[in-house]
Short mmCIF file of C-alpha atoms (C1' of nucleotides) in Angstrom, two decimals:
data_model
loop_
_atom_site.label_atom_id
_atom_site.label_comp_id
_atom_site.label_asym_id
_atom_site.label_seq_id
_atom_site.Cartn_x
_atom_site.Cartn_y
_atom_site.Cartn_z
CA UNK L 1 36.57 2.29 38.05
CA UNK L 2 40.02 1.07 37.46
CA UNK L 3 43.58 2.45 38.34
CA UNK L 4 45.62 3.50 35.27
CA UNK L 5 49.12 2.29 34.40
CA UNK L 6 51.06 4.86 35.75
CA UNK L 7 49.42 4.07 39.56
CA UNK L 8 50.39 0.62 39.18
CA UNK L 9 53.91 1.36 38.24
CA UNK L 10 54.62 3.68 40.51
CA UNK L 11 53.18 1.53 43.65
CA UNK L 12 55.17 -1.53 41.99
CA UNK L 13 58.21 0.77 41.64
CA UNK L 14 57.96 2.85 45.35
CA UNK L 15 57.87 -0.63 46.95
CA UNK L 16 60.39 -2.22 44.92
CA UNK L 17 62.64 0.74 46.23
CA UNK L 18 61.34 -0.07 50.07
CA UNK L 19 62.01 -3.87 49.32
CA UNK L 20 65.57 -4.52 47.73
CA UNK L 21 67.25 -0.92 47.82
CA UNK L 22 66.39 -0.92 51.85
CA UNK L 23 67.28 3.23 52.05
CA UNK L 24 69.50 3.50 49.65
CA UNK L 25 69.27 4.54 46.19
CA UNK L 26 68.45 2.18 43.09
CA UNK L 27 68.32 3.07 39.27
CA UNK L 28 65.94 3.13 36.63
CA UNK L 29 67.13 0.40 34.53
CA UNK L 30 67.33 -2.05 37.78
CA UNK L 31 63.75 -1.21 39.09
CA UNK L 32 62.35 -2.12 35.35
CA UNK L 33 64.47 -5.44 35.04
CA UNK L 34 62.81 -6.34 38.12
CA UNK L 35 59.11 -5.22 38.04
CA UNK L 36 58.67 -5.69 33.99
CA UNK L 37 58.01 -1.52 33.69
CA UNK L 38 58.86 0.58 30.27
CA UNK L 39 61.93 2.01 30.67
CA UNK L 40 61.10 5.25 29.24
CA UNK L 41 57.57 5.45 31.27
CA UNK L 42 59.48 5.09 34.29
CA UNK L 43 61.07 8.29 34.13
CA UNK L 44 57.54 10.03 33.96
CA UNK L 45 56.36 8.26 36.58
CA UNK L 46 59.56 9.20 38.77
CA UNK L 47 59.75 12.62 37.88
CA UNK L 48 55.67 13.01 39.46
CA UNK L 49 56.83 11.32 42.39
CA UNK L 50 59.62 13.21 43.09
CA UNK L 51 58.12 16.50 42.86
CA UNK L 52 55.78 14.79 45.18
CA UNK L 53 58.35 14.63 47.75
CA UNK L 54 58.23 10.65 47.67
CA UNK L 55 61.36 9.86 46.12
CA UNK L 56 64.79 12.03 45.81
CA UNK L 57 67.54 11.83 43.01
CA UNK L 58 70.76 12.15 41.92
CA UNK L 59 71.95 12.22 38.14
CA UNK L 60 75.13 11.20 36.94
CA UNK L 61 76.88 7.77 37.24
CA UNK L 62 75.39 5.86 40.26
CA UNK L 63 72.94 8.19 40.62
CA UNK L 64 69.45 6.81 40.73
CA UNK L 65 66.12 7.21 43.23
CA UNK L 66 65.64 6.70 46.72
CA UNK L 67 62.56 7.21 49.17
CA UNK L 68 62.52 10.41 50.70
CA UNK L 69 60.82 8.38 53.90
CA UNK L 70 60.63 5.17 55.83
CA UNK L 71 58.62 2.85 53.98
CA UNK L 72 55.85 2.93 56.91
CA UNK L 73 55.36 6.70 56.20
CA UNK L 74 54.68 6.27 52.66
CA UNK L 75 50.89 4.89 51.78
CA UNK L 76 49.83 3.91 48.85
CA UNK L 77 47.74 6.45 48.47
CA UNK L 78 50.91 9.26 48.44
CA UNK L 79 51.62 7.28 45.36
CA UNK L 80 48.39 7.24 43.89
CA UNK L 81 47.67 10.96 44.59
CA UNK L 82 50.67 12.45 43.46
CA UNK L 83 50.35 10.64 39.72
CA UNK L 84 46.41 10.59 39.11
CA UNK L 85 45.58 13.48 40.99
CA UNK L 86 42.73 13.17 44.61
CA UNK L 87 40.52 10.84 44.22
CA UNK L 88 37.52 13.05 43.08
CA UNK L 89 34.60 11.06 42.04
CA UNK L 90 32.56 14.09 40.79
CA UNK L 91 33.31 14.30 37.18
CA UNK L 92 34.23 17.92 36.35
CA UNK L 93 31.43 18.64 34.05
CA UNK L 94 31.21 21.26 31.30
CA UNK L 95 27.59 22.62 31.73
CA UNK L 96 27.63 21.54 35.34
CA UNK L 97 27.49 25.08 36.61
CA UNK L 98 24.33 24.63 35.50
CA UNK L 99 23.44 21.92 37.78
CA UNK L 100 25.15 23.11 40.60
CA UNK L 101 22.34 25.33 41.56
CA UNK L 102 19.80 22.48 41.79
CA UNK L 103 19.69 21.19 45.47
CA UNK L 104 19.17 17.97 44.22
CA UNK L 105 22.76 17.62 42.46
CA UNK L 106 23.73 19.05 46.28
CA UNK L 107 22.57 15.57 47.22
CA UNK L 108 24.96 13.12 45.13
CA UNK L 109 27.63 15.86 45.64
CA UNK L 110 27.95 15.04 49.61
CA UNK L 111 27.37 11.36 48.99
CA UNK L 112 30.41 11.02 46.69
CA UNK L 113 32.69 13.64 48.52
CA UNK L 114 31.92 11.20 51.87
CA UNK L 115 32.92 8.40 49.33
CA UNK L 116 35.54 9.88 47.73
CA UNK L 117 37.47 10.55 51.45
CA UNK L 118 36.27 6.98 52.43
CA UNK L 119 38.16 5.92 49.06
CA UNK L 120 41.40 7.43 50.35
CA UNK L 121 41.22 6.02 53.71
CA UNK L 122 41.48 2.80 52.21
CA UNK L 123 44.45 4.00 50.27
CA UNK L 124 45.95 5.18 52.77
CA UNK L 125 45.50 1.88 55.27
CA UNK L 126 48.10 0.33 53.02
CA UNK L 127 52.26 2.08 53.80
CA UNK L 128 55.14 0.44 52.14
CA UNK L 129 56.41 -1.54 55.19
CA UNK L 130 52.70 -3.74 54.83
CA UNK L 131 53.61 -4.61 51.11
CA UNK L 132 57.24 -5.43 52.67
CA UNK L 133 56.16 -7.80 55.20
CA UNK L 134 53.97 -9.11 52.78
CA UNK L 135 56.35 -9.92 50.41
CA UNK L 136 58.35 -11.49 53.28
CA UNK L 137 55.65 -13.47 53.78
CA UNK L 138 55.48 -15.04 50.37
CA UNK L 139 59.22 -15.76 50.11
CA UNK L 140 60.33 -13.12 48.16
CA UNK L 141 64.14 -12.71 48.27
CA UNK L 142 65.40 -9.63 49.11
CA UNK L 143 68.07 -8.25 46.22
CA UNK L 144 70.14 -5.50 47.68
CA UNK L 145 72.42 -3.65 45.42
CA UNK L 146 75.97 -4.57 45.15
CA UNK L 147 78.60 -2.50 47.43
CA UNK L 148 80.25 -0.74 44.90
CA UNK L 149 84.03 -1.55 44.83
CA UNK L 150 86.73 0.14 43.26
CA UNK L 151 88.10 -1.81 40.44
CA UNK L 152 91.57 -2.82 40.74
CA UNK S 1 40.79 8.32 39.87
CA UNK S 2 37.46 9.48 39.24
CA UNK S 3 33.84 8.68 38.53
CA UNK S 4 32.65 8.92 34.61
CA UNK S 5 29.63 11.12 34.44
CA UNK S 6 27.94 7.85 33.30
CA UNK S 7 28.26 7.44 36.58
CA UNK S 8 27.18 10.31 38.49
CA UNK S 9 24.31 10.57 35.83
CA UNK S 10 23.24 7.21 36.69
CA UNK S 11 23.31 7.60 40.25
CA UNK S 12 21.63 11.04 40.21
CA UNK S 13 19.04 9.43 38.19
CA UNK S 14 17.83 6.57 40.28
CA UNK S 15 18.14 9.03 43.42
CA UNK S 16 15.69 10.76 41.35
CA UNK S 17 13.26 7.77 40.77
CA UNK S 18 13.36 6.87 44.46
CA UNK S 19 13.04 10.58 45.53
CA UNK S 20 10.54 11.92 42.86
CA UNK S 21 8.86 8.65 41.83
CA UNK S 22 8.71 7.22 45.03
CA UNK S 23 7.32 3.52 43.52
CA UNK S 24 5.78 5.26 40.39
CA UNK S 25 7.20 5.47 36.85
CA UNK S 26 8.91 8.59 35.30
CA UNK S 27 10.31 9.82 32.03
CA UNK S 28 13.42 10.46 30.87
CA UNK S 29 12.60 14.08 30.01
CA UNK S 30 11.27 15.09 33.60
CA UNK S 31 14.21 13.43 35.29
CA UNK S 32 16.39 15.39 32.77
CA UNK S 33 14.97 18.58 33.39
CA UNK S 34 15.42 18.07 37.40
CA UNK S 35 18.95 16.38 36.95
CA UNK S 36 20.33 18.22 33.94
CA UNK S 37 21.23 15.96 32.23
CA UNK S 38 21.28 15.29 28.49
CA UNK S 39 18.08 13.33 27.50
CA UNK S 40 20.08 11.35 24.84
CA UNK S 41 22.35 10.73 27.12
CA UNK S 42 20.57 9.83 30.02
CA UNK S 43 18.97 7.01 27.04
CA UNK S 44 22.06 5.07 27.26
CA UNK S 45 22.41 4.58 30.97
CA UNK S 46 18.87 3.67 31.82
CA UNK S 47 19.78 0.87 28.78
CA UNK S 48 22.62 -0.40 31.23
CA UNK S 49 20.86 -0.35 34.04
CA UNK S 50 17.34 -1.83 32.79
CA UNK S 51 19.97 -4.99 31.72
CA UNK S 52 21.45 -4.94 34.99
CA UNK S 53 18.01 -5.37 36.65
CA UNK S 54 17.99 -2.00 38.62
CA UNK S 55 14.92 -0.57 36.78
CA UNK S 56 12.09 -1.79 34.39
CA UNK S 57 10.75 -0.20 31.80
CA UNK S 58 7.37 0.66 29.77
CA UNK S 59 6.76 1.67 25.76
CA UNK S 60 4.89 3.87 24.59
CA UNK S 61 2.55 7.03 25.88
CA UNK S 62 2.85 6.96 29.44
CA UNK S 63 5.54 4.77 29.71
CA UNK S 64 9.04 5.37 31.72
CA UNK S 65 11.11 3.99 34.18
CA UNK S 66 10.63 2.35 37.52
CA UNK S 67 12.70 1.20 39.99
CA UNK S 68 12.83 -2.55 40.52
CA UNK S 69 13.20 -2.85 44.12
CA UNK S 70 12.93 -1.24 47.23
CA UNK S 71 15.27 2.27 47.36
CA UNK S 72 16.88 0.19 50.89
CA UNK S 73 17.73 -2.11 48.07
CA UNK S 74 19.51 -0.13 45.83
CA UNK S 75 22.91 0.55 46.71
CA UNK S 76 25.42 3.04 44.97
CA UNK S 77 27.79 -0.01 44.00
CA UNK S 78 25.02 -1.46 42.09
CA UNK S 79 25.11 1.36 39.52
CA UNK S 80 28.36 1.77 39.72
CA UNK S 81 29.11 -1.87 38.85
CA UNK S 82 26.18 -1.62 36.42
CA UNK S 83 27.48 1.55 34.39
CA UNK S 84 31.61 0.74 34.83
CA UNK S 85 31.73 -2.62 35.57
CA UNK S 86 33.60 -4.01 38.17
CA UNK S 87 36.09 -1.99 40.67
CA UNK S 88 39.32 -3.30 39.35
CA UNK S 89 42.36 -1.42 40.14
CA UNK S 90 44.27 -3.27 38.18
CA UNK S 91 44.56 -2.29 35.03
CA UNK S 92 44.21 -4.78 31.99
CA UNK S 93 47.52 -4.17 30.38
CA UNK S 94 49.29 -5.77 27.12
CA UNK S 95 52.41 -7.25 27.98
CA UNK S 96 51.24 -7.78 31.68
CA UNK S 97 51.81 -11.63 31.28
CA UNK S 98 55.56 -11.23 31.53
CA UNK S 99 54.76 -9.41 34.81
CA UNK S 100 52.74 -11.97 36.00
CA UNK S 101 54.83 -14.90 36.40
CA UNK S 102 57.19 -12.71 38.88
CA UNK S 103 56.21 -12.97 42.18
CA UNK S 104 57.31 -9.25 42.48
CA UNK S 105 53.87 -8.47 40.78
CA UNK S 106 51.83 -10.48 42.85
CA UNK S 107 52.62 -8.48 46.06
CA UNK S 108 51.02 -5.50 44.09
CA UNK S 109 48.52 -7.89 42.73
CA UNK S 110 47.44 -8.74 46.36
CA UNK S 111 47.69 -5.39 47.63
CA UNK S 112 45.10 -4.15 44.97
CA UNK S 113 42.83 -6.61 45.09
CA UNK S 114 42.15 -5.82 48.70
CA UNK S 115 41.96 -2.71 48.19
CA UNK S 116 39.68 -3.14 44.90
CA UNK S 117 36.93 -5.11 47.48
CA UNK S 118 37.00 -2.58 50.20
CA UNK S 119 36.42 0.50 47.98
CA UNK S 120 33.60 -1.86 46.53
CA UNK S 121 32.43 -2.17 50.18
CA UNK S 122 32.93 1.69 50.86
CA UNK S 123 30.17 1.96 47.34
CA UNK S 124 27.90 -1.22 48.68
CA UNK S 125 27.59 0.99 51.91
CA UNK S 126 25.11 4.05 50.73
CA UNK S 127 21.65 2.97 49.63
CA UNK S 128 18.95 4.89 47.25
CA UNK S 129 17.56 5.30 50.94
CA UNK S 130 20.20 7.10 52.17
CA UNK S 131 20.27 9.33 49.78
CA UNK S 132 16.81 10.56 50.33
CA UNK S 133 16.95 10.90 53.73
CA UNK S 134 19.87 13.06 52.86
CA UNK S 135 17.95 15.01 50.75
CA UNK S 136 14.78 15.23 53.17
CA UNK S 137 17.11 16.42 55.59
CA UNK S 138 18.60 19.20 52.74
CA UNK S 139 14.91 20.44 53.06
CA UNK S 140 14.62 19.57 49.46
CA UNK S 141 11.28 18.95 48.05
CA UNK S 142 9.66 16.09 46.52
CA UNK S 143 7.96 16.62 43.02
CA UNK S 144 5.81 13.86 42.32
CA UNK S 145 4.27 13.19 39.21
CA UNK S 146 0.60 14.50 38.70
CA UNK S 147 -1.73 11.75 38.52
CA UNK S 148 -3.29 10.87 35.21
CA UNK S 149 -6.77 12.58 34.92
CA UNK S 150 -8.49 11.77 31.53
CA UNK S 151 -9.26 14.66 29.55
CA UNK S 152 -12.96 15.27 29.54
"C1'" DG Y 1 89.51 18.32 30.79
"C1'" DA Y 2 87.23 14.38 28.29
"C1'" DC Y 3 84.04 10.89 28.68
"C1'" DA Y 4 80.42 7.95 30.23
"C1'" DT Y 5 76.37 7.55 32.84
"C1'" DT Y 6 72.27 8.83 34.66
"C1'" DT Y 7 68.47 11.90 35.56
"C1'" DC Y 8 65.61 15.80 33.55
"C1'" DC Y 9 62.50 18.04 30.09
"C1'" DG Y 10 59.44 18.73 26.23
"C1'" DA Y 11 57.32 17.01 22.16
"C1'" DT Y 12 54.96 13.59 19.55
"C1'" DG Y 13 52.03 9.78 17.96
"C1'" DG Y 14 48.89 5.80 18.02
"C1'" DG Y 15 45.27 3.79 20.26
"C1'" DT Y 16 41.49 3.73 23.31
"C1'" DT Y 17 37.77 5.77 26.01
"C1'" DT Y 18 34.39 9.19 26.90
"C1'" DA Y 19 30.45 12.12 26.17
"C1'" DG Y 20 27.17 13.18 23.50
"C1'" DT Y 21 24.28 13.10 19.01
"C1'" DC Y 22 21.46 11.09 15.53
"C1'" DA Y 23 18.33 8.38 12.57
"C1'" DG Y 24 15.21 5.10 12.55
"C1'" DC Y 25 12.64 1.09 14.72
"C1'" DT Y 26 9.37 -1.01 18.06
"C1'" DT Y 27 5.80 -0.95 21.43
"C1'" DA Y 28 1.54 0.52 23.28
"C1'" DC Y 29 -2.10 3.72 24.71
"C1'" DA Y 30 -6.21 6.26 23.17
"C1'" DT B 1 -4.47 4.90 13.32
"C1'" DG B 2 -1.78 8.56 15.26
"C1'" DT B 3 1.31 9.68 18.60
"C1'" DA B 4 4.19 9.24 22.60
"C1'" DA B 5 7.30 6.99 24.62
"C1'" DG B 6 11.34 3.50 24.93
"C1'" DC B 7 14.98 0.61 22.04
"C1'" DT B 8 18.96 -0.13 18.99
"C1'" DG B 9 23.05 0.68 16.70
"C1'" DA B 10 26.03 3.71 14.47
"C1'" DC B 11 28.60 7.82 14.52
"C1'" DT B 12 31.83 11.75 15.89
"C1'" DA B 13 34.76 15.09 18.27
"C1'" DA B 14 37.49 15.60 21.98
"C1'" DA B 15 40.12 13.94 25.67
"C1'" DC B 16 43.14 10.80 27.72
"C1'" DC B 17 46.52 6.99 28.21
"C1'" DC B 18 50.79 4.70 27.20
"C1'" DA B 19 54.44 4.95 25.90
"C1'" DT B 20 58.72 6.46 22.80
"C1'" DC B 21 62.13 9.69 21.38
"C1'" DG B 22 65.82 13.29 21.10
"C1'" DG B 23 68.39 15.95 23.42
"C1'" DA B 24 69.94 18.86 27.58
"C1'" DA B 25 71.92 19.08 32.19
"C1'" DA B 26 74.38 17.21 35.95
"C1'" DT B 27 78.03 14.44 37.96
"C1'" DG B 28 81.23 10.77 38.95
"C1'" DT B 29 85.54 8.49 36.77
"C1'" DC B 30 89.71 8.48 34.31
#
DNA sequence: GACATTTCCGATGGGTTTAGTCAGCTTACA
DNA sequence: TGTAAGCTGACTAAACCCATCGGAAATGTC
């Protein structure tokens, strides 16, 4: 049971957003510099979390994303839900409907739906502002965006 | 994220064992015909699991499966771990070493590896047991196998 | 208005994983 | 010795994952 890519990213992304860009809005290319993500694959991964409601944009020159919330209002598991979909543990099986009938596939259906909610809580014990303080805690320096300034 | 139907197959299996068996062996094509599940299939998984420890097996007319402990001894994150190895959120990726070395990472690192050992603990926490006094409690019935009577 | 910059959208391709099948071997009971 | 089971390894079709690309749309700057 593993997390793909995409998950990854887009936690490493949302709180990379929380951590340097501090409410305002941060760019693609920046985010990737500083968490090692595809360029390209980025933009997927944005374009999921913003129809999530996690993220809002602007295009055109210093545009870029920004969270839609405070940092303690997003979870990791927003993240993870809006790009992989709930956490379902019951595979969605072709010639299931079969099996569906039997009680006894009634049984492992309630166990993993219990897990599968358990799952999220776990997800969802984790906000932005916790990976914040923990990268405070480790020394991370904080790199804001410059102020813009008009050139002479 | 979700379960493969290895998974759920292998899970719905040993429930079956503990359930049906209760301490006895059983075949692959009676726990089939209760589970649906393909008998080919099914093969494969008891492989994994006999390896892992979780059941023992014997040849030949009459043979089948058998659990190797106690169903209060069987936990769901046994076969999990058996059929899918490890929870690891993380995934394995290619040009992850870059990544690593940035302390940027390792925030996300943490953060999943905590999560990686709770969900493990969420799976450790339902036994084979469990699961039977679910299904005793579904009303569901218990279909032993008929005891060997030598043909006359 | 022209241009540069950035997000947005759809398609595509290579590689891996999954789910299931198959043929043939080994073991063991009767 | 025949037959019923498990054991082993190979195989395949489909799905999915991880990007990558070309271009369109929006928008700030000159």
């Amino acid at each position: 049971m593993k997390l793909s890519s995409k998950g990854l990213y887009g936690v490493q992304a949302i709180f990379d957003l929380a951590f340097h860009a501090e409410g305002r809005s941060a760019q693609i290319k920046d985010i990737c510099d500083r968490q090692a993500i595809p360029p390209r694959f980025l933009e997927q991964v944005f374009q999921d979390l913003r129809k999530a409601g996690i993220v809002t944009s602007k295009r055109g020159p210093r545009g870029g994303y920004q969270l839609a919330h405070a940092p303690d209002r997003i979870r990791v598991g927003d993240i993870i839900r809006a790009l992989e979909g709930p956490v379902h543990l019951l595979p969605s099986g072709r010639n299931r409907e079969h099996a569906e009938e039997s009680s006894s596939y009634q049984v492992a259906q309630d166990v993993f739906k219990g897990l599968s909610s358990n799952i999220e809580g776990c997800l969802d014990a984790v906000t932005m502002a916790d990976m914040c303080h923990r990268a405070d805690a480790l020394g991370l320096q904080r790199r804001p965006p410059p102020a813009y300034v008009y050139a002479i």
